[in-house]
Amino acid sequence: MKKIAVVFASASLMALAACGEKPANETANASNAVVENVVENAVNAADNAANAANEAANAANVAGNAANAM
């Protein structure tokens, strides 16, 4: 959904540029905010994936420790 927002924001800016008008600061700021949110979400997704991998490794270690204790 956010990709669609980026596309629409970009299209709006291009349409204004094609008309020879300068985009308002609010429009540019909103577009930048969308891009920043997409980047932040990508970073968060990478962090979540790393955390999930760490949790899986920890679970494997617990299972290995349990097997060694028997």
Short mmCIF file of C-alpha atoms in Angstrom, two decimals:
data_model
loop_
_atom_site.label_atom_id
_atom_site.label_comp_id
_atom_site.label_asym_id
_atom_site.label_seq_id
_atom_site.Cartn_x
_atom_site.Cartn_y
_atom_site.Cartn_z
CA MET A 1 0.00 0.00 0.00
CA LYS A 2 2.85 2.35 0.79
CA LYS A 3 4.39 1.69 -2.61
CA ILE A 4 1.17 2.96 -4.17
CA ALA A 5 1.43 6.10 -2.03
CA VAL A 6 4.99 6.64 -3.26
CA VAL A 7 3.86 6.21 -6.86
CA PHE A 8 1.01 8.68 -6.44
CA ALA A 9 3.23 11.20 -4.67
CA SER A 10 5.83 10.92 -7.42
CA ALA A 11 3.18 11.20 -10.12
CA SER A 12 1.75 14.31 -8.46
CA LEU A 13 5.15 15.95 -8.30
CA MET A 14 5.85 15.07 -11.94
CA ALA A 15 2.48 16.44 -13.01
CA LEU A 16 3.21 19.72 -11.27
CA ALA A 17 6.66 19.86 -12.83
CA ALA A 18 5.21 19.19 -16.27
CA CYS A 19 2.86 22.14 -15.84
CA GLY A 20 5.77 24.39 -15.02
CA GLU A 21 4.58 24.92 -11.46
CA LYS A 22 6.76 24.49 -8.40
CA PRO A 23 5.40 21.94 -5.95
CA ALA A 24 4.38 23.26 -2.56
CA ASN A 25 6.65 22.52 0.34
CA GLU A 26 3.88 20.53 1.96
CA THR A 27 3.68 18.21 -1.04
CA ALA A 28 7.43 17.73 -1.14
CA ASN A 29 7.54 17.13 2.60
CA ALA A 30 4.72 14.60 2.40
CA SER A 31 6.51 12.77 -0.40
CA ASN A 32 9.72 12.71 1.62
CA ALA A 33 7.85 11.42 4.66
CA VAL A 34 6.40 8.54 2.62
CA VAL A 35 9.84 7.60 1.33
CA GLU A 36 11.32 7.81 4.84
CA ASN A 37 8.53 5.57 6.16
CA VAL A 38 9.17 2.99 3.44
CA VAL A 39 12.89 2.96 4.24
CA GLU A 40 12.23 2.75 7.98
CA ASN A 41 9.80 -0.13 7.45
CA ALA A 42 12.40 -1.97 5.37
CA VAL A 43 14.98 -1.52 8.14
CA ASN A 44 12.47 -2.75 10.72
CA ALA A 45 11.65 -5.78 8.58
CA ALA A 46 15.35 -6.62 8.32
CA ASP A 47 15.73 -6.26 12.09
CA ASN A 48 12.71 -8.49 12.65
CA ALA A 49 14.15 -11.13 10.32
CA ALA A 50 17.48 -11.02 12.17
CA ASN A 51 15.68 -11.32 15.49
CA ALA A 52 13.70 -14.30 14.24
CA ALA A 53 16.92 -15.96 13.07
CA ASN A 54 18.49 -15.37 16.47
CA GLU A 55 15.46 -16.83 18.22
CA ALA A 56 15.61 -19.90 15.99
CA ALA A 57 19.31 -20.33 16.75
CA ASN A 58 18.61 -19.97 20.47
CA ALA A 59 15.86 -22.58 20.27
CA ALA A 60 18.25 -24.93 18.47
CA ASN A 61 20.83 -24.37 21.20
CA VAL A 62 18.27 -25.11 23.92
CA ALA A 63 17.29 -28.31 22.15
CA GLY A 64 20.95 -29.28 21.77
CA ASN A 65 21.63 -28.56 25.42
CA ALA A 66 18.63 -30.67 26.44
CA ALA A 67 19.86 -33.55 24.29
CA ASN A 68 23.34 -33.27 25.79
CA ALA A 69 21.95 -33.29 29.32
CA MET A 70 20.28 -36.68 28.80
#
